[in-house]
Coordinates of C-alpha atoms in Angstrom, one line a residue:
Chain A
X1 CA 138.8 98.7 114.2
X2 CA 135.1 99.0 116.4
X3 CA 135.9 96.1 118.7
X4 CA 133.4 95.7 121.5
X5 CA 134.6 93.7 124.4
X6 CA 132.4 92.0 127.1
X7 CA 133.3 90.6 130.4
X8 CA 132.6 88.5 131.4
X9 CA 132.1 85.6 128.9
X10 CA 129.8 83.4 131.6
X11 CA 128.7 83.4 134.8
X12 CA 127.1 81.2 137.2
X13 CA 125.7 82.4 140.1
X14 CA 123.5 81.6 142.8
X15 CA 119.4 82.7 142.9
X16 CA 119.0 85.6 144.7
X17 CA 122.3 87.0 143.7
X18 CA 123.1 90.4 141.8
X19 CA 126.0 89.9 138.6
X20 CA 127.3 93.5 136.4
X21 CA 128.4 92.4 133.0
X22 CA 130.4 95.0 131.2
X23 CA 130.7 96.2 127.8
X24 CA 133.7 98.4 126.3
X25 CA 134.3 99.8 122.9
X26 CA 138.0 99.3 122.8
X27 CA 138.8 101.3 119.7
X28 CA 135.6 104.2 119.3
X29 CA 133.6 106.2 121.2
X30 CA 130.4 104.4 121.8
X31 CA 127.8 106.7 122.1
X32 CA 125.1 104.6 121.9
X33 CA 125.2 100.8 123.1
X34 CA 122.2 98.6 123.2
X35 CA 121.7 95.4 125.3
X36 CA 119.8 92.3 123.6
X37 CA 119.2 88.6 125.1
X38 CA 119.0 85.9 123.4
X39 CA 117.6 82.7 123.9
X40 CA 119.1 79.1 122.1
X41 CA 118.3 79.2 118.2
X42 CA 116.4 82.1 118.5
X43 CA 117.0 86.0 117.4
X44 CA 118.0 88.4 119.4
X45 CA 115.7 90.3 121.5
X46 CA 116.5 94.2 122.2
X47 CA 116.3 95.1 125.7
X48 CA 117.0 98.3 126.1
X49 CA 119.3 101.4 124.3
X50 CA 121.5 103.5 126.6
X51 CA 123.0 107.0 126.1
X52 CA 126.2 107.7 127.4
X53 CA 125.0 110.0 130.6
X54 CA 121.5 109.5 130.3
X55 CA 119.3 107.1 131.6
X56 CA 118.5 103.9 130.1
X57 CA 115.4 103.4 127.3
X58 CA 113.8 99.8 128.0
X59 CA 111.7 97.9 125.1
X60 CA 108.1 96.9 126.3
X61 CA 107.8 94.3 129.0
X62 CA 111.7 94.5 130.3
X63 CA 111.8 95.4 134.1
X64 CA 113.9 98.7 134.2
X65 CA 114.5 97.7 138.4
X66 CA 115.7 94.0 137.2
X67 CA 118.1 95.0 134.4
X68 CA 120.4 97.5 135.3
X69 CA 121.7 99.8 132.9
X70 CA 124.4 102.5 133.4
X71 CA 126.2 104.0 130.4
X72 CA 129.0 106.4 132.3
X73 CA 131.6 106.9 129.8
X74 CA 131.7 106.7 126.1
X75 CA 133.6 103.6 126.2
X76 CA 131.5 101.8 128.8
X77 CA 128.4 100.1 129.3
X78 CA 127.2 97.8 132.2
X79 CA 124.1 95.5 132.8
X80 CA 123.1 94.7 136.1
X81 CA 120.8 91.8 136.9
X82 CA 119.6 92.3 140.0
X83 CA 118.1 89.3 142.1
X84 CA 118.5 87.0 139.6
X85 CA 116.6 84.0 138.7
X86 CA 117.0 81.1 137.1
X87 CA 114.7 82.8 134.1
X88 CA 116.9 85.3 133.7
X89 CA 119.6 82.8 132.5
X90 CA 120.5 83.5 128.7
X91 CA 123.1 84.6 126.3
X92 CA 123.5 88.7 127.0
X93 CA 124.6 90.7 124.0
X94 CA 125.8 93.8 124.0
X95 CA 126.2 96.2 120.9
X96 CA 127.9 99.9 120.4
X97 CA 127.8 102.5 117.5
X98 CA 130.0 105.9 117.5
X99 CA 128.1 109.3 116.2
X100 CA 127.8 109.7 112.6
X101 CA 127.5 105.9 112.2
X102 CA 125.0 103.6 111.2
X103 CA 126.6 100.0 112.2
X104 CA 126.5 98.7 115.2
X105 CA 129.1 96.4 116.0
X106 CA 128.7 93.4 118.6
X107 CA 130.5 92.3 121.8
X108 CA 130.9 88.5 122.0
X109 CA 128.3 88.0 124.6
X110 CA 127.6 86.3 128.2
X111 CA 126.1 83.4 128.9
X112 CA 124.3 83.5 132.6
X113 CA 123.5 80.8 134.2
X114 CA 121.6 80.9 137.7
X115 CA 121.1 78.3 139.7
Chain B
X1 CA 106.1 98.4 112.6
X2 CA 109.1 97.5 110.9
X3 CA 109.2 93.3 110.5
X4 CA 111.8 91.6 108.9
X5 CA 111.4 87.8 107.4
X6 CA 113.2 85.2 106.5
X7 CA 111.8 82.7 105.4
X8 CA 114.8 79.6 105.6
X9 CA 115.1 78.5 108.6
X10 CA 118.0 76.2 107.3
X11 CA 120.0 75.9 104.3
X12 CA 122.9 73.9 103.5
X13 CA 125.4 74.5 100.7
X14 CA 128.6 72.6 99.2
X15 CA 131.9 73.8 99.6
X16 CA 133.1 76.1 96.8
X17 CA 129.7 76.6 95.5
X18 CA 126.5 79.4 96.0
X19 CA 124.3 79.9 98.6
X20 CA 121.4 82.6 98.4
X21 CA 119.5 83.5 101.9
X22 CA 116.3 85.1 101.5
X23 CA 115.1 87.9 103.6
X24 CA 111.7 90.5 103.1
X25 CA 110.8 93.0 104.9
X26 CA 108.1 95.1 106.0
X27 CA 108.3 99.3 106.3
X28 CA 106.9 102.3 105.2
X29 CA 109.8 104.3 105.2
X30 CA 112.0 105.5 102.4
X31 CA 115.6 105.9 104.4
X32 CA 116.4 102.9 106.1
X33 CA 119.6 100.6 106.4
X34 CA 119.4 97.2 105.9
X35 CA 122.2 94.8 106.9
X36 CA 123.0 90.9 107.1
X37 CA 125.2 89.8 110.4
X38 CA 127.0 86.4 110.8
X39 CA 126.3 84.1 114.0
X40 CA 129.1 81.3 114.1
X41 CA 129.0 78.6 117.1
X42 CA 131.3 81.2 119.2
X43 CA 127.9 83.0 119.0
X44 CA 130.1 86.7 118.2
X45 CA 127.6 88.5 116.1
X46 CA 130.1 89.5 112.7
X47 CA 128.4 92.4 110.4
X48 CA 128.9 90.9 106.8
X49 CA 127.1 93.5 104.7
X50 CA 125.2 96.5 104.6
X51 CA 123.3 98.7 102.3
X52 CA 121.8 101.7 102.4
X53 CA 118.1 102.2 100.4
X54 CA 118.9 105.1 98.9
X55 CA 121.7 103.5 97.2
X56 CA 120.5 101.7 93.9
X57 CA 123.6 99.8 93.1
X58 CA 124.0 96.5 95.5
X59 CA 126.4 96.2 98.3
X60 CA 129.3 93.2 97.4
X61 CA 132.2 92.6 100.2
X62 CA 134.4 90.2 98.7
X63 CA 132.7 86.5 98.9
X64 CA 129.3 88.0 99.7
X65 CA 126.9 90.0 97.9
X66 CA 123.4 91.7 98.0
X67 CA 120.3 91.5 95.6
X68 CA 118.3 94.8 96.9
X69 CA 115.4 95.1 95.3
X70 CA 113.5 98.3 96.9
X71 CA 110.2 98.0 95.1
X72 CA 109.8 94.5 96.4
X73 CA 111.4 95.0 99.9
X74 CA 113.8 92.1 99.3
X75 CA 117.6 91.5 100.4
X76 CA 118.4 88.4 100.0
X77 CA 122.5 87.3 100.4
X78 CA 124.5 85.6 97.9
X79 CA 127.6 83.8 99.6
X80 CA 130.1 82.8 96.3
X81 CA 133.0 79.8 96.7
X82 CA 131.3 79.3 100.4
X83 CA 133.9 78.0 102.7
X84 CA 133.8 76.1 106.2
X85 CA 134.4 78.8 107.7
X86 CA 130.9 80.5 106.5
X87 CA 128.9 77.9 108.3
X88 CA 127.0 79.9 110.8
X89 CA 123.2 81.7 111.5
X90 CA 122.8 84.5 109.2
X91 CA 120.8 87.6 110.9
X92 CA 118.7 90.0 108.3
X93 CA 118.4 93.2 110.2
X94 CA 116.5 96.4 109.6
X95 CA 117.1 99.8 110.9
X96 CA 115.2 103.0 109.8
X97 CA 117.0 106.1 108.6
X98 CA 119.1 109.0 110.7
X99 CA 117.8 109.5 114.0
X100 CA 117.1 105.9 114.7
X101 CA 119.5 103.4 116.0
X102 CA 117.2 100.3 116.9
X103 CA 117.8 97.2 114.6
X104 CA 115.4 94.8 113.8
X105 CA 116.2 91.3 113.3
X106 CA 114.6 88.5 111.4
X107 CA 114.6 84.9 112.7
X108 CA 117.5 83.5 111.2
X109 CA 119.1 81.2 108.9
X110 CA 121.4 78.7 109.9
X111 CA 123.8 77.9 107.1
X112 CA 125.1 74.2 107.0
X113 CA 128.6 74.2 104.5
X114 CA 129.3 70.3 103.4
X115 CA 132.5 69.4 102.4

């Protein structure tokens, strides 16, 4: 049980360009997923904590406009990256918990590369 | 704000024997969760253990086990008969008590297993 999926695994895309990664709960409803980024050998950083049908709450200093976040079903979560940059390329981690829990289980990540 | 610490960047370990991986951390709450997560080279985030503070007695899942010490605000992870397969960067994460959701993550440990 609580699997979290994300698709898709990596992506390479041109600068300039928009990519949606997705993030399911396959087996719970997630009514809370978060979005971190992580950069090589480092920890991971939260961006932001979504709400399924409510909008989006972004740590300090992550662009709300850049990073995309819609949460429209309890099973579903998607980052967009809008106008990306070759800065924005990282490993993208998403994570879900279901009400009346206190885990929050991991998908198995994107790795974005822009060129 | 919560911080979260550890303090081995890298530790290695022979196969079959014990590893211990330090973690501290800073918060002046009473109710708060603290948990280890597992970060193998496929880079899927895996929760290992978890304990809650109000809970005196420490949290054991099979190979791995806790030494939670409140007073101190230590939880460090004891890995028993460590296998290949544990060989990975161990996450110490914080998250405060019901209502909250956010986890904070110490630096990491990467665990080295030689046969």
């Amino acid at each position: 049980g609580a699997v979290v999926s994300q698709h898709p695994s990596r992506v390479i895309c041109k600068s300039g360009t928009s990519v949606k990664i997705e993030c399911r709960s396959l087996d719970f409803q997630a009514t809370t997923m978060f979005w971190y980024r992580q950069f090589p050998k480092q920890s991971l950083m939260l961006m932001a904590t979504s709400n399924e049908g409510s909008k989006a709450t972004y740590e300090q200093g992550v662009e709300k406009d850049k990073f995309l976040i819609n949460h429209a079903s309890l099973t579903l979560s998607t980052l967009t990256v809008t106008s990306a940059h070759p800065e924005d390329s990282s490993f993208y981690i998403c994570s879900a918990r279901s009400q009346g829990t206190e885990t929050q289980y991991f998908g198995p990540g994107t790795r974005l590369l822009v060129l | 704000a919560q911080t979260v610490t550890q303090s081995q960047p890298e530790m290695s370990v022979q196969e079959a024997e014990t590893v211990t991986l330090s973690c501290t951390y800073d918060t002046s709450e009473s109710d708060y969760y603290l948990f280890w997560y597992k970060q193998p080279p496929s880079r899927q985030m895996i929760l290992v253990i978890r304990q809650e503070a109000y809970k005196q007695q420490n949290a054991t899942e099979n190979r791995f086990s806790v030494n939670f010490q409140k007073a101190a605000k230590s939880f460090s992870l004891k890995i028993s008969d460590s296998q290949l397969g544990d060989a990975a960067m161990y996450f110490c994460a914080y998250k405060k008590g019901a209502g909250s959701y956010q986890l904070t993550f110490g630096k990491g440990t990467k665990l080295s297993v030689i046969p």
